[in-house]
GROMACS .gro file of C-alpha atoms in nm:
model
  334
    1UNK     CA    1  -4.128   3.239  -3.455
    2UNK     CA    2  -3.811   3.066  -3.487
    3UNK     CA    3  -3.591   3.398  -3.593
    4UNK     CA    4  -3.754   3.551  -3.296
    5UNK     CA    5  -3.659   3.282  -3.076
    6UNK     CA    6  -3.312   3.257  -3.168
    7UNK     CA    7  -3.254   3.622  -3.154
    8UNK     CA    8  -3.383   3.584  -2.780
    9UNK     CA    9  -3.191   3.301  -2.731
   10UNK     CA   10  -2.883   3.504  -2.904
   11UNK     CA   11  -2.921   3.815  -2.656
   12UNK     CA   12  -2.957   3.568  -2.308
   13UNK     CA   13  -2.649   3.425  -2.416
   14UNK     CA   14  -2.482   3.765  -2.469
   15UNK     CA   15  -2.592   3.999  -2.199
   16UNK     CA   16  -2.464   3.971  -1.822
   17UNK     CA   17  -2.684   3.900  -1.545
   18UNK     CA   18  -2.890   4.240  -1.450
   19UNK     CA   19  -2.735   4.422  -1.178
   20UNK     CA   20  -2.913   4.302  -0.848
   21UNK     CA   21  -3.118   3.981  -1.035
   22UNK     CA   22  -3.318   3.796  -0.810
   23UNK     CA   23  -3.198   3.424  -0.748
   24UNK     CA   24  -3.491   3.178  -0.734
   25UNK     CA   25  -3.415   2.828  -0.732
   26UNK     CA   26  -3.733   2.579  -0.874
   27UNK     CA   27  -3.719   2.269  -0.840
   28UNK     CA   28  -3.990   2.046  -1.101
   29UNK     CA   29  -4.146   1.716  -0.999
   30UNK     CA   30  -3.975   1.500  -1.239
   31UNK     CA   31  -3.716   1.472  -1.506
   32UNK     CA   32  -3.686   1.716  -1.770
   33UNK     CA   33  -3.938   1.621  -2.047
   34UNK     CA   34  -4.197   1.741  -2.268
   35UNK     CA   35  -4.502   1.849  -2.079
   36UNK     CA   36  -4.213   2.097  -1.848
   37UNK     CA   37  -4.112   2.243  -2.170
   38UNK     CA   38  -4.226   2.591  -2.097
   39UNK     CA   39  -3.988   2.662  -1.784
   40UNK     CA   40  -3.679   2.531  -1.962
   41UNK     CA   41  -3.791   2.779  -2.253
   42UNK     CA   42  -3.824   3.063  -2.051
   43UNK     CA   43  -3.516   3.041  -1.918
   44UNK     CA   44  -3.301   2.897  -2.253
   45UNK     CA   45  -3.476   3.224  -2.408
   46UNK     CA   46  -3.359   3.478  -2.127
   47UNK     CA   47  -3.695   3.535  -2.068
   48UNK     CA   48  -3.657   3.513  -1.700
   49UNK     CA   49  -3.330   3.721  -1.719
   50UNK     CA   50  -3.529   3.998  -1.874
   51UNK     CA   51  -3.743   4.017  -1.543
   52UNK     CA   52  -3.493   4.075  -1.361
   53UNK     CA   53  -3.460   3.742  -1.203
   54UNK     CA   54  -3.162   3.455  -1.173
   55UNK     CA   55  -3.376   3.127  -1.217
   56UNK     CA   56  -3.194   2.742  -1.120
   57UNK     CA   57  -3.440   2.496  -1.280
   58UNK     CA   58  -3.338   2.167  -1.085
   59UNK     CA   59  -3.531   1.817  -1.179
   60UNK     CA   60  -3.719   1.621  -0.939
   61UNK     CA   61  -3.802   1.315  -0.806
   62UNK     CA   62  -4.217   1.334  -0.775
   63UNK     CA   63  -4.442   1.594  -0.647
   64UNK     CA   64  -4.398   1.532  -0.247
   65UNK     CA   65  -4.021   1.558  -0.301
   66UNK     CA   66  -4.099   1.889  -0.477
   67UNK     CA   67  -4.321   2.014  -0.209
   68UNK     CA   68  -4.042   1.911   0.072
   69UNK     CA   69  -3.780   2.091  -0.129
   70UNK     CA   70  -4.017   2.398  -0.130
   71UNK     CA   71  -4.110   2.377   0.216
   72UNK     CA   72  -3.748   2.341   0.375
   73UNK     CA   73  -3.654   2.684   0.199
   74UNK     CA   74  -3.419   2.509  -0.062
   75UNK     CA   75  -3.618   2.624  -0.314
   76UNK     CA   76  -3.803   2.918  -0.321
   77UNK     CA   77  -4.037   2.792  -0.616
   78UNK     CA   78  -4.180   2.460  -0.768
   79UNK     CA   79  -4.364   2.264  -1.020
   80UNK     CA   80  -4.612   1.950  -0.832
   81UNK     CA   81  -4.938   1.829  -0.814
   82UNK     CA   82  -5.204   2.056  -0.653
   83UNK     CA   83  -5.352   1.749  -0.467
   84UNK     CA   84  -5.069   1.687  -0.341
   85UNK     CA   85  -4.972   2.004  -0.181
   86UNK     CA   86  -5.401   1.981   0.003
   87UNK     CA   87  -5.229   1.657   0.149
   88UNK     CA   88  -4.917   1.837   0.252
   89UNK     CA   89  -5.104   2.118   0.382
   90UNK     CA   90  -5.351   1.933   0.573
   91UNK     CA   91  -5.115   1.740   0.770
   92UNK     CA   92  -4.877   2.077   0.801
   93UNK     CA   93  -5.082   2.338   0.929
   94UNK     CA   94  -4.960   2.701   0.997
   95UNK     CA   95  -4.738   2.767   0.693
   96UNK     CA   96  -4.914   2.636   0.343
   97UNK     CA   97  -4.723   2.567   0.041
   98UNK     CA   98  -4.926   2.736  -0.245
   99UNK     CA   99  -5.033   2.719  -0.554
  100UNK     CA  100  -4.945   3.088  -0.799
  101UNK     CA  101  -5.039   2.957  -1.134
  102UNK     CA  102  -5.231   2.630  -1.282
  103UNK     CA  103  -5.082   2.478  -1.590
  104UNK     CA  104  -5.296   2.122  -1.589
  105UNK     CA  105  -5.660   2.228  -1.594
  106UNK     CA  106  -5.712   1.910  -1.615
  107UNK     CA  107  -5.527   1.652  -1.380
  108UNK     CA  108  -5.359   1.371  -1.627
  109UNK     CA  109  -5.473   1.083  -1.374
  110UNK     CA  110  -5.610   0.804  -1.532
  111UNK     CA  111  -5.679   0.437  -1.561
  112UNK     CA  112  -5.565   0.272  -1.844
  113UNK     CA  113  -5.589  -0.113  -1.978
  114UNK     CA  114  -5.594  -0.295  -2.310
  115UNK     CA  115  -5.817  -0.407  -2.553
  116UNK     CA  116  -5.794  -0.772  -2.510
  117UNK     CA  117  -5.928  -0.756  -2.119
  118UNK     CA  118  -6.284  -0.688  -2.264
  119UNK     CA  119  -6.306  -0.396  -2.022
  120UNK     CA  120  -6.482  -0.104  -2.205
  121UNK     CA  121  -6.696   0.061  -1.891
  122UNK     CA  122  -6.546   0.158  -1.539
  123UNK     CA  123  -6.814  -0.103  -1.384
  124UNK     CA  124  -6.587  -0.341  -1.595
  125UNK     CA  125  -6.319  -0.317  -1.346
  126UNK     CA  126  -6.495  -0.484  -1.069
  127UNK     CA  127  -6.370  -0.853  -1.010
  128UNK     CA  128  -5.983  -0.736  -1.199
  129UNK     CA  129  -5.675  -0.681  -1.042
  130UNK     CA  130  -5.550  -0.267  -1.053
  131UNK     CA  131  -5.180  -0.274  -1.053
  132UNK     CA  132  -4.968   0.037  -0.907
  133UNK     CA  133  -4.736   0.175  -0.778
  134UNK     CA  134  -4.790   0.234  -0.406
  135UNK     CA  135  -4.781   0.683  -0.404
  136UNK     CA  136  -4.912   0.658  -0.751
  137UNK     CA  137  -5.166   0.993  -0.749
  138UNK     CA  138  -5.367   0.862  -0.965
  139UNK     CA  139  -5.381   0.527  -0.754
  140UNK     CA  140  -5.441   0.704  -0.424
  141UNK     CA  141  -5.711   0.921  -0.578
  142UNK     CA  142  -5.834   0.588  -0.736
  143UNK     CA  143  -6.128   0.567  -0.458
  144UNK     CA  144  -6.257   0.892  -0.600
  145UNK     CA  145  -6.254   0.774  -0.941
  146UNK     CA  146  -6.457   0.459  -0.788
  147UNK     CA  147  -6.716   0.654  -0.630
  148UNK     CA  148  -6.731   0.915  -0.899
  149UNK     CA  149  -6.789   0.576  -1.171
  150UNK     CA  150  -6.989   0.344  -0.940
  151UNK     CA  151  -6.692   0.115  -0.916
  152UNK     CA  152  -6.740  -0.076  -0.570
  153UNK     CA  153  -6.405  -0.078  -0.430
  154UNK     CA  154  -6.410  -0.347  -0.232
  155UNK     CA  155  -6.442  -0.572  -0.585
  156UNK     CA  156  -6.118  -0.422  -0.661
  157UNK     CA  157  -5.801  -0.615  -0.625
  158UNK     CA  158  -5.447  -0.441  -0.589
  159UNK     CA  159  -5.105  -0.539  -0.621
  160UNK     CA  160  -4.851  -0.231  -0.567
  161UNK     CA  161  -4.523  -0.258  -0.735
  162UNK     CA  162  -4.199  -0.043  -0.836
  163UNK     CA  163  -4.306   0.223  -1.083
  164UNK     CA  164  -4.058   0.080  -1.375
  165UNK     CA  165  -4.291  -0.204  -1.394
  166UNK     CA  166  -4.618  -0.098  -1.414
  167UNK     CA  167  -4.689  -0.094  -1.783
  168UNK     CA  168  -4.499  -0.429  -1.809
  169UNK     CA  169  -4.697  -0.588  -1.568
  170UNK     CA  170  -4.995  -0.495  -1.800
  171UNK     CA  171  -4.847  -0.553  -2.117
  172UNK     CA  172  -4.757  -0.930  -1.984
  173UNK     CA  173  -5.117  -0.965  -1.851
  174UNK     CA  174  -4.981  -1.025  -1.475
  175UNK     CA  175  -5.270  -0.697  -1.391
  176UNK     CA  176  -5.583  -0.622  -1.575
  177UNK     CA  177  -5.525  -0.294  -1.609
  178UNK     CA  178  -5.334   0.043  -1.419
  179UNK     CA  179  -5.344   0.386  -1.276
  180UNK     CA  180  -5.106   0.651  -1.393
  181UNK     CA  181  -5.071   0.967  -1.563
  182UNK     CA  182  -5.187   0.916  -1.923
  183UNK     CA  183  -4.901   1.124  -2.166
  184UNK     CA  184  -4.694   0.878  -1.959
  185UNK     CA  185  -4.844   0.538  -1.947
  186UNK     CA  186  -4.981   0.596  -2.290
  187UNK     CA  187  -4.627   0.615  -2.389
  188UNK     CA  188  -4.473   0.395  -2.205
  189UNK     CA  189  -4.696   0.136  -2.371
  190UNK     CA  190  -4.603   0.222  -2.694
  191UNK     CA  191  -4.264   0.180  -2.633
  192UNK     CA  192  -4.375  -0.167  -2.554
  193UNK     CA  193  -4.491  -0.230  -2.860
  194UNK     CA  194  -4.834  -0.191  -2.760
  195UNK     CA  195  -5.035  -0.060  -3.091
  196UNK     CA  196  -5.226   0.291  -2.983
  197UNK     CA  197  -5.540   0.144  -3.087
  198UNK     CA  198  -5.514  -0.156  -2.823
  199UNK     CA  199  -5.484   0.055  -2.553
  200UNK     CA  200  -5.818   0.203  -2.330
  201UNK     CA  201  -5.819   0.475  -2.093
  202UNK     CA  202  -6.072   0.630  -1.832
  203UNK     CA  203  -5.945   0.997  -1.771
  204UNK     CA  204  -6.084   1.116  -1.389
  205UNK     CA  205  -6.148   1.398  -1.550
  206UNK     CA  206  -6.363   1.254  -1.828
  207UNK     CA  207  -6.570   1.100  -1.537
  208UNK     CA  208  -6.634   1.485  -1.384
  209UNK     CA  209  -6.373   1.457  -1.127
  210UNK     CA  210  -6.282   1.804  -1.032
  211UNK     CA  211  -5.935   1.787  -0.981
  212UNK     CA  212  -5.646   2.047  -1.145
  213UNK     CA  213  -5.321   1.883  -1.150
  214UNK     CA  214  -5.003   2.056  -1.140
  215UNK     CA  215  -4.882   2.398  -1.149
  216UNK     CA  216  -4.634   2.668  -1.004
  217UNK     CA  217  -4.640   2.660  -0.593
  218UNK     CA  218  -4.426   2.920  -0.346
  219UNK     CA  219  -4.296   2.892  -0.027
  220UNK     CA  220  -4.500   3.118   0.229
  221UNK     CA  221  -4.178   3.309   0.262
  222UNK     CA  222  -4.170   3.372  -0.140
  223UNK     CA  223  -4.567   3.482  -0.113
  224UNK     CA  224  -4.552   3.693   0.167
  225UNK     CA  225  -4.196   3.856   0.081
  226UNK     CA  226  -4.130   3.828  -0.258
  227UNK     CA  227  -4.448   3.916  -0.460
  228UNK     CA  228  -4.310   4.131  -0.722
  229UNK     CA  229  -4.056   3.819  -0.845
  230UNK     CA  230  -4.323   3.588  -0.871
  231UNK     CA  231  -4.527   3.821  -1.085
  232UNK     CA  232  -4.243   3.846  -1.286
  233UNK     CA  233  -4.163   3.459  -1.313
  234UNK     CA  234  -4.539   3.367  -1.345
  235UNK     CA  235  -4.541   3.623  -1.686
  236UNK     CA  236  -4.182   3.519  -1.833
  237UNK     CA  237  -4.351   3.177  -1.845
  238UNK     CA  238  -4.687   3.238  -1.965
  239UNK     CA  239  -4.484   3.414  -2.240
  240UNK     CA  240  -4.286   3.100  -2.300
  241UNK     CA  241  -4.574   2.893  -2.240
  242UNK     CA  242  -4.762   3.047  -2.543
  243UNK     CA  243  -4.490   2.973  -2.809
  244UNK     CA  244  -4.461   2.646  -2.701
  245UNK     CA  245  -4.798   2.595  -2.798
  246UNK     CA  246  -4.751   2.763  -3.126
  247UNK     CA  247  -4.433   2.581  -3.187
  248UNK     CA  248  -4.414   2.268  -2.936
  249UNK     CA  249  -4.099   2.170  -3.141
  250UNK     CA  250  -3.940   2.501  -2.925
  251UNK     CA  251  -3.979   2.355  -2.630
  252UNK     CA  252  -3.818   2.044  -2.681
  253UNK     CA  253  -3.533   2.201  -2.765
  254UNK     CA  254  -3.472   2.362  -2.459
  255UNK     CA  255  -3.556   2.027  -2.281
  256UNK     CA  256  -3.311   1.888  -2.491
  257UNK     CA  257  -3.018   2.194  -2.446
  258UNK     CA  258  -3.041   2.020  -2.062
  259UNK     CA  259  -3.079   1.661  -2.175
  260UNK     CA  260  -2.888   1.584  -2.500
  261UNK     CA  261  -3.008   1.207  -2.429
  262UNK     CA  262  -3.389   1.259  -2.452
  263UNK     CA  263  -3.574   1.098  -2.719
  264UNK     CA  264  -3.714   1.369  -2.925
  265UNK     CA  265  -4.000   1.230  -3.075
  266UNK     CA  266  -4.136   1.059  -2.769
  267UNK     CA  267  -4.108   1.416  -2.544
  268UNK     CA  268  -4.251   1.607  -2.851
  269UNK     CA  269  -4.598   1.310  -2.812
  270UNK     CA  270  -4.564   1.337  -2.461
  271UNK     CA  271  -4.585   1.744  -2.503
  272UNK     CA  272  -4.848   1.719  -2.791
  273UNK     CA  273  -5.066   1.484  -2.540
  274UNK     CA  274  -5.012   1.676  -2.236
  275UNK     CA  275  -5.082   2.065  -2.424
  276UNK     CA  276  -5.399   1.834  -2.591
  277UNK     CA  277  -5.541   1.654  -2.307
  278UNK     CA  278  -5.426   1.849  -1.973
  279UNK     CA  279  -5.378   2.226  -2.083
  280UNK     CA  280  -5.533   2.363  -2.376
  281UNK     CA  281  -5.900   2.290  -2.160
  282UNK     CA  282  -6.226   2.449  -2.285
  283UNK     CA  283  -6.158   2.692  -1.954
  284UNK     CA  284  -5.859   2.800  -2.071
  285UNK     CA  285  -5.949   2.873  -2.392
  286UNK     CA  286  -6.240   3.096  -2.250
  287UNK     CA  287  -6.073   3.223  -1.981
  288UNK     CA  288  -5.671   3.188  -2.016
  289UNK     CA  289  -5.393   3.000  -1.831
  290UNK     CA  290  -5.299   2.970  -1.483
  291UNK     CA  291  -5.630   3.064  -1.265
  292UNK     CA  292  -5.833   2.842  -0.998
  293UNK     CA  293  -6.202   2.837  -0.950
  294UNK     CA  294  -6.237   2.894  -0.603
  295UNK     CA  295  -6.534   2.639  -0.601
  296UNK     CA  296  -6.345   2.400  -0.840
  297UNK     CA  297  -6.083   2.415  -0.547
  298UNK     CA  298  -6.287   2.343  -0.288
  299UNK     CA  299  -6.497   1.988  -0.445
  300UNK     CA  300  -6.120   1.881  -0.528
  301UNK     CA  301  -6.001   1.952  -0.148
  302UNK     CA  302  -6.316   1.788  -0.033
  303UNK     CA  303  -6.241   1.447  -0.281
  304UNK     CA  304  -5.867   1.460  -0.156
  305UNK     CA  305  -5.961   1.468   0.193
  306UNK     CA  306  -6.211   1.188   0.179
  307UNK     CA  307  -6.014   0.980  -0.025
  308UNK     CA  308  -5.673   1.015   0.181
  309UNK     CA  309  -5.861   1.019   0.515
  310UNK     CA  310  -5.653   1.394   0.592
  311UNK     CA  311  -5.722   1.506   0.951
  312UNK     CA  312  -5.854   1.815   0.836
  313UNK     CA  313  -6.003   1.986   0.584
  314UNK     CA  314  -5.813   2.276   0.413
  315UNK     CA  315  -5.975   2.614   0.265
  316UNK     CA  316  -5.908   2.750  -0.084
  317UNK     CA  317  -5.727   2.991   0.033
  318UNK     CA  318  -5.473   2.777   0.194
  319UNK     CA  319  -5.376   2.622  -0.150
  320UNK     CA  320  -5.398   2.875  -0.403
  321UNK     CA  321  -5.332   3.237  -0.458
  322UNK     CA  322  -5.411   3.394  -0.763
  323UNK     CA  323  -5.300   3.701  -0.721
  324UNK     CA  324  -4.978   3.704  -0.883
  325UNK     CA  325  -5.089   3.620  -1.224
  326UNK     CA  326  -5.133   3.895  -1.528
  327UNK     CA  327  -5.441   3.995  -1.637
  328UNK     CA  328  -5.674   3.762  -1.784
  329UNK     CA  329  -5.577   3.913  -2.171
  330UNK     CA  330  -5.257   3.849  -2.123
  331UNK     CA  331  -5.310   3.505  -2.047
  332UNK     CA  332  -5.458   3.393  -2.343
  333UNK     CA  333  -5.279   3.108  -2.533
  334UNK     CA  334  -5.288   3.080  -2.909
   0.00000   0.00000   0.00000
């Protein structure tokens, strides 16, 4: 695996850009880390080259930003949070931002505390004090989780801070416990000092929420003009995708080619956790990466909209479109 990937690596380096490459600029929804290894592969590798295409991987600042960036025809192509292009949707109607490919099957949101809060059950969290930031997902979704848990909400308290402080606030015992995603939280506690073993988390997903989390989107321009180029990006990352998995230590190196000042180890964990927990699902190991279920879609529009109070109620086909992905065998990760 590695002689093959250096040889790729070797040729990308050596050959010229094809005659008449497509340019497609993507923007992700956050720095570059771990769990966005297999972009940063595909295109350390040449792997989008070899399509044919001329790919700008830009970092982000969260999955709104990623969907505005998308949506003002900056980029042509992104990496965000499905649930957050249904909100974007709903409240733009006439041109939808779509999804092409899932990579979370499983969204990370979660709610996460420690040990020595005695909280062990959902209910538990009735009478505490949730502390998050404001556009947290996972704290805007929290009402779902609530519902989902039989958490009354109204025995909920909140305090909304900056995002740098979250798990600090925790650790120091100013909250009872937070929302977040969990390879980063998790993490983020650790850092802390905070041993693994002291800290408890309720995945949305582990309570049957139905949500996917993030993936590839397109501008309506890309989808209804540019088909062929997202077929060819979606495959040139499934193909990087799946040697990441075999080899996660691959993709940190190509997150680390673009940020020499990443901590290895922790975006390796944070890879290991995301691949473990968000990617590698039971679906995708029956069915491959990167597909919706059309009903899936639809109880995770209908939680979105209820939960956010949207003004209207999007379809399936307004968020995702399938139909650029390979074939269902050539989707299959190892």
């Amino acid at each position: 695996m590695r002689r093959h990937w250096l040889m790729a690596a070797l040729m990308a380096l050596l050959a010229p850009a094809a005659a008449g490459a497509q340019d497609i600029r993507f923007t992700l929804d956050w720095a570059f880390q771990g769990p966005t290894a297999a972009f940063l592969h595909a295109q350390r590798a040449g792997y989008y080259r070899a399509e044919g295409l001329n790919v700008t991987i830009d970092a982000g600042q969260g999955s709104a930003g990623a969907l505005q960036r998308v949506a003002s025809g900056a980029y042509q192509m992104g990496f965000a949070d499905f649930n957050a292009a249904i909100e974007y949707n709903a409240n733009n109607p006439g041109a939808p931002i779509k999804g092409v490919m899932v990579l979370y099957d499983a969204a990370p949101f979660s709610v996460i505390t420690l040990r020595r809060t005695g909280i062990t059950t959902p209910r538990q969290l009735e009478g505490r004090t949730l502390g998050a930031p404001q556009f947290d997902a996972s704290f805007r979704l929290f009402a779902s989780f609530a519902a989902a848990t039989g958490i009354d909400r109204g025995k909920v308290r909140v305090q909304n801070m900056a995002p740098p402080l979250r798990e600090t606030m925790l650790q120091r015992g100013e909250v009872d416990f937070i929302t977040g995603h969990y390879f980063t939280s998790f993490l983020e506690l650790r850092a802390r000092g905070v041993p693994a073993e002291d800290i408890v988390v309720f995945r949305y997903a582990a309570a049957g929420l139905p949500f996917y989390g993030n993936g590839v989107i397109a501008s309506p321009t890309m989808i209804a003009t540019r088909g062929p180029q997202i077929s060819a990006f979606l495959r040139a990352t499934i193909k990087a995708l799946r040697e990441v998995v075999a080899d996660p230590r691959v993709g940190i190196a190509a997150v680390k080619a673009l940020d020499p000042l990443i901590d290895e180890r922790v975006e390796l964990e944070r890879l290991q956790l995301a691949l473990a927990e968000n990617i590698l699902t039971e679906q995708v190991a029956s069915h491959g990466v990167g597909a919706a279920s059309e009903a899936r879609l639809a109880a995770s529009i209908a939680q979105v909209t209820e939960a956010l109070g949207l003004p209207r109620r999007i379809t399936p086909a307004d968020l995702f479109d399938g139909s650029f992905l390979p074939p269902a065998e050539q989707r299959r990760l190892p």
